[in-house]
Coordinates of C-alpha atoms in Angstrom, one line a residue:
M1 CA 178.4 179.0 159.0
K2 CA 175.9 177.8 161.6
R3 CA 177.7 179.5 164.4
I4 CA 177.5 182.8 162.3
L5 CA 173.7 182.2 161.8
A6 CA 173.1 181.4 165.6
L7 CA 175.1 184.5 166.6
L8 CA 172.9 186.6 164.2
L9 CA 169.8 185.1 165.5
C10 CA 170.7 185.8 169.0
S11 CA 171.8 189.5 168.3
M12 CA 168.4 189.9 166.6
L13 CA 166.5 188.6 169.7
L14 CA 168.5 190.9 172.1
I15 CA 167.9 193.9 169.8
G16 CA 164.1 193.2 170.1
M17 CA 164.2 192.8 173.8
L18 CA 166.0 196.1 174.2
S19 CA 163.9 197.9 171.9
G20 CA 160.7 197.5 173.7
C21 CA 158.7 196.8 170.7
G22 CA 156.2 194.0 170.7
S23 CA 155.6 191.7 167.9
P24 CA 152.3 189.8 166.9
D25 CA 151.7 186.5 168.8
D26 CA 149.9 183.6 167.1
T27 CA 148.1 183.2 170.6
V28 CA 146.7 186.6 170.2
D29 CA 143.1 187.1 168.8
T30 CA 143.2 188.6 165.7
K31 CA 141.4 192.1 165.3
P32 CA 137.9 191.7 166.0
A33 CA 135.2 193.1 163.8
T34 CA 133.6 196.3 165.2
E35 CA 129.9 197.1 164.7
Y36 CA 129.0 200.7 164.6
V37 CA 126.4 201.4 167.3
P38 CA 125.5 205.1 167.5
R39 CA 126.1 206.6 171.3
E40 CA 124.1 209.4 172.5
T41 CA 126.3 212.3 173.4
P42 CA 125.6 215.4 175.4
E43 CA 124.2 218.5 173.7
I44 CA 127.0 220.9 173.2
K45 CA 127.3 224.7 173.4
Y46 CA 130.3 226.4 171.5
H47 CA 132.3 229.6 171.7
T48 CA 131.0 232.5 169.6
P49 CA 133.6 233.3 166.8
A50 CA 135.3 236.7 167.3
E51 CA 135.0 239.2 164.7
A52 CA 138.5 239.6 163.9
F53 CA 142.1 238.3 165.0
A54 CA 144.0 240.4 167.7
G55 CA 146.4 241.5 164.8
G56 CA 148.6 240.3 162.1
S57 CA 148.2 239.7 158.3
G58 CA 148.7 235.9 158.2
T59 CA 152.4 236.0 156.8
E60 CA 155.4 234.4 158.1
E61 CA 156.7 238.0 159.1
D62 CA 153.3 239.0 160.5
P63 CA 151.3 236.1 161.5
Y64 CA 147.6 236.3 162.7
Q65 CA 147.5 236.9 166.3
I66 CA 145.3 234.7 168.5
S67 CA 144.8 235.9 172.2
N68 CA 141.4 234.4 173.3
S69 CA 138.9 231.6 172.8
G70 CA 136.7 233.6 170.3
E71 CA 139.7 234.2 167.9
L72 CA 140.6 230.4 168.1
V73 CA 137.2 229.6 167.1
L74 CA 137.4 232.2 164.4
L75 CA 140.1 230.2 162.9
N76 CA 138.1 227.2 162.5
K77 CA 135.2 229.3 161.0
L78 CA 137.3 230.9 158.4
I79 CA 138.8 227.6 157.2
V80 CA 135.2 226.1 157.1
E81 CA 133.8 229.1 155.2
E82 CA 136.6 229.1 152.8
D83 CA 136.3 225.4 152.0
K84 CA 132.5 225.7 151.4
D85 CA 133.2 228.8 149.1
G86 CA 134.6 226.5 146.5
S87 CA 137.4 228.8 145.2
F88 CA 140.2 226.6 146.5
D89 CA 142.0 229.9 147.5
E90 CA 142.8 228.5 151.0
V91 CA 144.0 232.0 152.2
Y92 CA 143.3 231.1 155.9
T93 CA 144.0 227.5 155.6
N94 CA 147.6 228.2 154.5
A95 CA 148.4 231.2 156.7
W96 CA 150.6 231.6 159.7
Y97 CA 149.0 232.1 163.3
I98 CA 150.5 232.8 166.7
L99 CA 149.2 232.6 170.2
T100 CA 149.9 235.6 172.3
E101 CA 148.1 234.6 175.5
D102 CA 147.2 231.4 177.3
I103 CA 143.7 230.5 176.4
E104 CA 141.1 228.9 178.7
L105 CA 138.3 227.3 176.9
N106 CA 136.5 226.2 180.0
D107 CA 136.7 226.8 183.8
T108 CA 138.9 223.8 184.8
G109 CA 138.1 224.0 188.6
D110 CA 136.0 220.8 188.3
F111 CA 138.0 219.2 185.5
E112 CA 138.1 215.9 187.5
N113 CA 134.2 215.6 187.1
W114 CA 134.2 216.1 183.3
E115 CA 133.8 212.4 182.7
D116 CA 130.2 212.5 184.2
T117 CA 129.6 216.3 184.0
A118 CA 130.3 218.4 180.7
P119 CA 131.8 221.9 181.3
E120 CA 130.1 224.8 179.8
Y121 CA 131.7 224.7 176.3
G122 CA 132.6 221.9 173.9
W123 CA 135.2 222.0 171.0
E124 CA 134.7 221.5 167.3
P125 CA 138.2 220.3 166.0
I126 CA 139.6 223.0 163.7
G127 CA 138.8 222.0 159.9
Q128 CA 136.6 219.1 160.9
A129 CA 133.6 220.5 159.0
A130 CA 135.4 221.3 156.0
A131 CA 135.3 218.8 153.3
L132 CA 139.2 218.8 152.7
G133 CA 139.5 219.0 156.4
H134 CA 143.1 219.8 156.9
F135 CA 145.2 222.8 158.2
S136 CA 148.3 223.4 156.0
G137 CA 149.6 226.7 157.6
V138 CA 151.6 227.1 160.4
F139 CA 150.4 227.3 164.0
D140 CA 152.9 228.5 166.7
G141 CA 151.7 228.3 170.2
N142 CA 154.6 230.6 171.1
G143 CA 155.1 228.8 174.6
H144 CA 151.5 229.3 175.4
T145 CA 148.9 226.8 176.9
I146 CA 145.4 226.1 175.9
R147 CA 143.3 224.6 178.8
G148 CA 139.9 223.3 179.2
L149 CA 139.2 221.6 175.6
Y150 CA 136.4 219.3 175.9
I151 CA 135.1 216.8 173.1
N152 CA 132.6 214.2 173.7
A153 CA 131.6 212.7 170.3
D154 CA 130.6 209.8 168.3
A155 CA 132.6 208.9 165.2
N156 CA 131.5 207.3 162.0
L157 CA 133.7 205.5 159.6
D158 CA 131.1 206.4 157.0
D159 CA 131.2 210.2 157.7
A160 CA 134.6 211.9 156.8
S161 CA 133.6 215.0 158.9
R162 CA 133.1 212.7 162.0
R163 CA 136.4 210.7 162.0
N164 CA 139.4 213.2 163.3
Y165 CA 139.3 214.6 166.7
G166 CA 141.8 217.1 168.5
L167 CA 142.6 220.6 168.6
F168 CA 142.8 220.2 164.8
A169 CA 141.1 217.6 162.9
E170 CA 143.8 217.1 160.3
I171 CA 146.8 218.8 159.6
E172 CA 149.2 219.2 156.5
G173 CA 151.3 222.1 157.9
T174 CA 153.0 222.7 161.2
V175 CA 151.9 223.0 164.8
K176 CA 154.6 223.9 167.4
N177 CA 155.6 225.2 170.8
L178 CA 152.0 224.5 172.3
T179 CA 150.9 223.0 175.6
I180 CA 147.3 221.4 175.8
D181 CA 146.5 220.9 179.6
Q182 CA 143.5 220.0 181.6
S183 CA 141.5 218.6 178.7
Y184 CA 139.2 215.9 178.1
I185 CA 138.4 213.9 174.9
R186 CA 135.9 211.0 174.8
V187 CA 135.2 209.6 171.4
S188 CA 133.2 206.4 170.5
G189 CA 132.4 204.8 167.2
T190 CA 134.6 203.3 164.3
G191 CA 137.5 204.3 162.4
K192 CA 138.3 207.4 164.3
N193 CA 141.8 209.2 164.8
V194 CA 142.3 210.9 168.2
G195 CA 145.1 213.1 169.4
A196 CA 145.5 216.2 171.5
V197 CA 147.0 218.3 169.0
A198 CA 145.4 216.6 165.9
G199 CA 143.4 213.6 164.9
A200 CA 145.3 213.0 161.9
M201 CA 148.1 214.1 159.5
V202 CA 147.9 214.1 155.7
L203 CA 150.0 211.2 154.5
G204 CA 153.7 212.1 154.1
E205 CA 152.9 215.6 155.3
G206 CA 152.8 217.7 158.5
V207 CA 155.0 218.5 161.5
I208 CA 154.3 218.6 165.1
E209 CA 157.2 219.9 167.3
N210 CA 157.8 221.0 170.8
C211 CA 154.3 220.2 172.1
A212 CA 153.2 218.8 175.3
S213 CA 149.9 217.3 176.3
T214 CA 148.1 216.3 179.6
V215 CA 144.9 215.2 178.1
V216 CA 142.5 212.5 179.3
I217 CA 141.4 210.4 176.4
E218 CA 138.8 207.8 176.7
I219 CA 137.7 205.8 173.5
S220 CA 135.5 202.9 172.7
G221 CA 135.4 201.3 169.3
D222 CA 138.4 200.9 167.0
G223 CA 140.7 203.6 165.7
N224 CA 144.2 205.3 166.2
V225 CA 144.5 207.2 169.3
G226 CA 147.7 209.0 170.7
G227 CA 148.6 211.7 173.4
I228 CA 149.7 214.1 170.7
L229 CA 148.5 212.7 167.2
G230 CA 146.1 209.7 166.2
N231 CA 147.3 208.9 162.8
G232 CA 149.6 210.1 160.1
D233 CA 153.0 209.7 158.3
G234 CA 154.5 213.1 159.0
S235 CA 156.9 214.1 161.7
I236 CA 156.6 214.5 165.4
Q237 CA 159.5 216.1 167.2
N238 CA 160.5 216.8 170.8
C239 CA 156.9 216.4 172.3
R240 CA 155.8 215.0 175.7
F241 CA 152.6 213.4 176.9
S242 CA 151.7 213.0 180.6
G243 CA 148.0 212.3 180.5
T244 CA 146.2 209.0 180.1
I245 CA 144.6 207.0 177.3
A246 CA 142.1 204.4 178.2
Q247 CA 140.1 202.0 176.0
T248 CA 136.7 201.3 177.7
D249 CA 135.4 198.3 175.5
E250 CA 137.0 195.4 173.9
S251 CA 137.6 196.8 170.3
W252 CA 141.0 196.8 168.7
S253 CA 142.9 200.1 168.5
H254 CA 146.4 201.4 167.8
M255 CA 147.3 203.3 171.0
G256 CA 150.4 205.4 171.8
G257 CA 151.7 208.0 174.4
I258 CA 152.9 210.3 171.4
C259 CA 151.1 208.7 168.1
G260 CA 148.6 206.1 167.8
S261 CA 149.8 205.0 164.3
G262 CA 152.4 206.0 161.8
C263 CA 154.8 208.9 161.9
N264 CA 158.5 209.5 162.1
I265 CA 159.0 210.4 165.9
S266 CA 162.1 211.7 167.5
G267 CA 163.1 213.1 170.9
C268 CA 159.8 212.6 172.5
T269 CA 158.9 211.3 176.1
N270 CA 155.9 209.7 177.3
L271 CA 155.1 209.9 181.2
G272 CA 151.3 209.0 180.9
S273 CA 149.5 205.9 180.9
I274 CA 147.9 203.8 178.1
S275 CA 145.6 200.7 178.6
G276 CA 143.3 199.1 176.2
R277 CA 143.2 196.4 173.7
G278 CA 145.2 196.1 170.4
Y279 CA 148.7 197.5 169.6
A280 CA 150.0 199.6 172.4
G281 CA 153.3 201.4 172.9
G282 CA 154.6 204.0 175.2
I283 CA 155.6 206.1 172.3
V284 CA 153.5 204.6 169.3
G285 CA 151.0 201.8 168.8
Y286 CA 151.8 201.0 165.3
G287 CA 154.8 202.7 163.9
S288 CA 157.8 202.7 161.5
V289 CA 160.6 205.0 162.8
V290 CA 161.3 206.1 166.5
V291 CA 164.5 207.8 167.4
D292 CA 166.0 209.3 170.9
C293 CA 162.6 208.6 172.7
V294 CA 162.0 207.7 176.3
N295 CA 159.0 205.9 177.9
K296 CA 158.5 206.4 181.6
G297 CA 154.7 205.5 181.6
S298 CA 152.7 202.2 181.9
V299 CA 151.5 200.4 178.8
G300 CA 149.0 197.6 178.5
G301 CA 147.5 195.9 175.4
D302 CA 147.4 192.7 173.6
T303 CA 150.5 193.4 171.4
V304 CA 152.5 195.7 173.5
G305 CA 155.9 197.4 173.9
G306 CA 157.6 200.0 176.0
I307 CA 158.3 202.0 173.0
C308 CA 156.1 200.6 170.2
G309 CA 153.3 197.9 170.1
N310 CA 154.1 197.0 166.4
L311 CA 157.1 198.0 164.0
Y312 CA 156.1 198.1 160.4
R313 CA 156.7 199.9 157.0
A314 CA 154.4 199.6 154.0
G315 CA 156.0 198.1 150.9
T316 CA 158.0 195.1 150.2
G317 CA 161.2 194.0 152.0
L318 CA 163.2 195.1 148.8
E319 CA 161.9 198.7 149.1
V320 CA 162.7 199.2 152.7
T321 CA 166.0 200.3 153.9
V322 CA 167.3 200.1 157.5
T323 CA 166.9 204.0 157.8
E324 CA 163.3 203.7 157.0
L325 CA 162.3 201.2 159.6
G326 CA 163.6 200.8 163.2
L327 CA 164.0 202.1 166.7
W328 CA 167.1 204.0 167.5
N329 CA 168.5 205.1 170.8
C330 CA 165.1 204.7 172.7
V331 CA 164.8 203.8 176.4
N332 CA 161.8 202.1 178.2
E333 CA 161.8 202.6 181.9
G334 CA 157.9 202.2 182.4
Q335 CA 155.9 199.1 183.2
V336 CA 154.6 197.0 180.4
N337 CA 151.5 194.8 181.0

């Protein structure tokens, strides 16, 4: 019996090492308290919304067509107005959209200097100013690229409209077949969710598939930060991140190349770098299910793994089955600090 127990223990330790998933250490400091100190942000100018989409009626067979920056901003405007109307019709929130052209939100010629000098236009995450805040339709990038997205903001846990940052604030629907390139996101403050595609997913809902990101993300203050998604319990499939995520202070965050916290993740690859304090993983900082993923980027944090920083599942042990918690067929080839 003792031999069997010993063999089981050795097997568990071996699986832990191969998985690239960190586990909390008693010697590591617990999550420090974060005091919200507002940060001054630059004055931002935004694109003017277009009068109408390039075409379409918003159905699956005939999605609204988006061909330029004004039409992309129009999507945000219509969702916010619909939310403030109070009718709860959510016609535009639930509609289908498709990109028909690449979109350049800013001239990216001086992209390397955006950390110090803001470009001409900032970006307001789609749905952020809406009380419900989520997008529950289908947004098909159609293989196109959005370039030049710029966000420089200060988040506040007490203000739901200043918590989620990305192309979308929060999604309940689907975003697919999209690349976000040469973009910069800097967010300070507490309780934030930051990701290139979306800051957050509605719990248990939402899908992001076949998306790529080369975004530079800089954060200070605690939160959930990922190269694709900040936080959520939906699904992320076949996505790739090759940008950088850097925490600039001593706050505790969940950081991952694909997702900061949560989600069922499959078929994803991280080529970017993640560095900061807290739970950090090449794929997810604080997650539950990761399948067929590869990390080739560098990862640094307090509780850190090549694939995930911490593996978890809400609920008691009796409620969790092996298929609801684990790393399957994953490979770490990156440097872990």
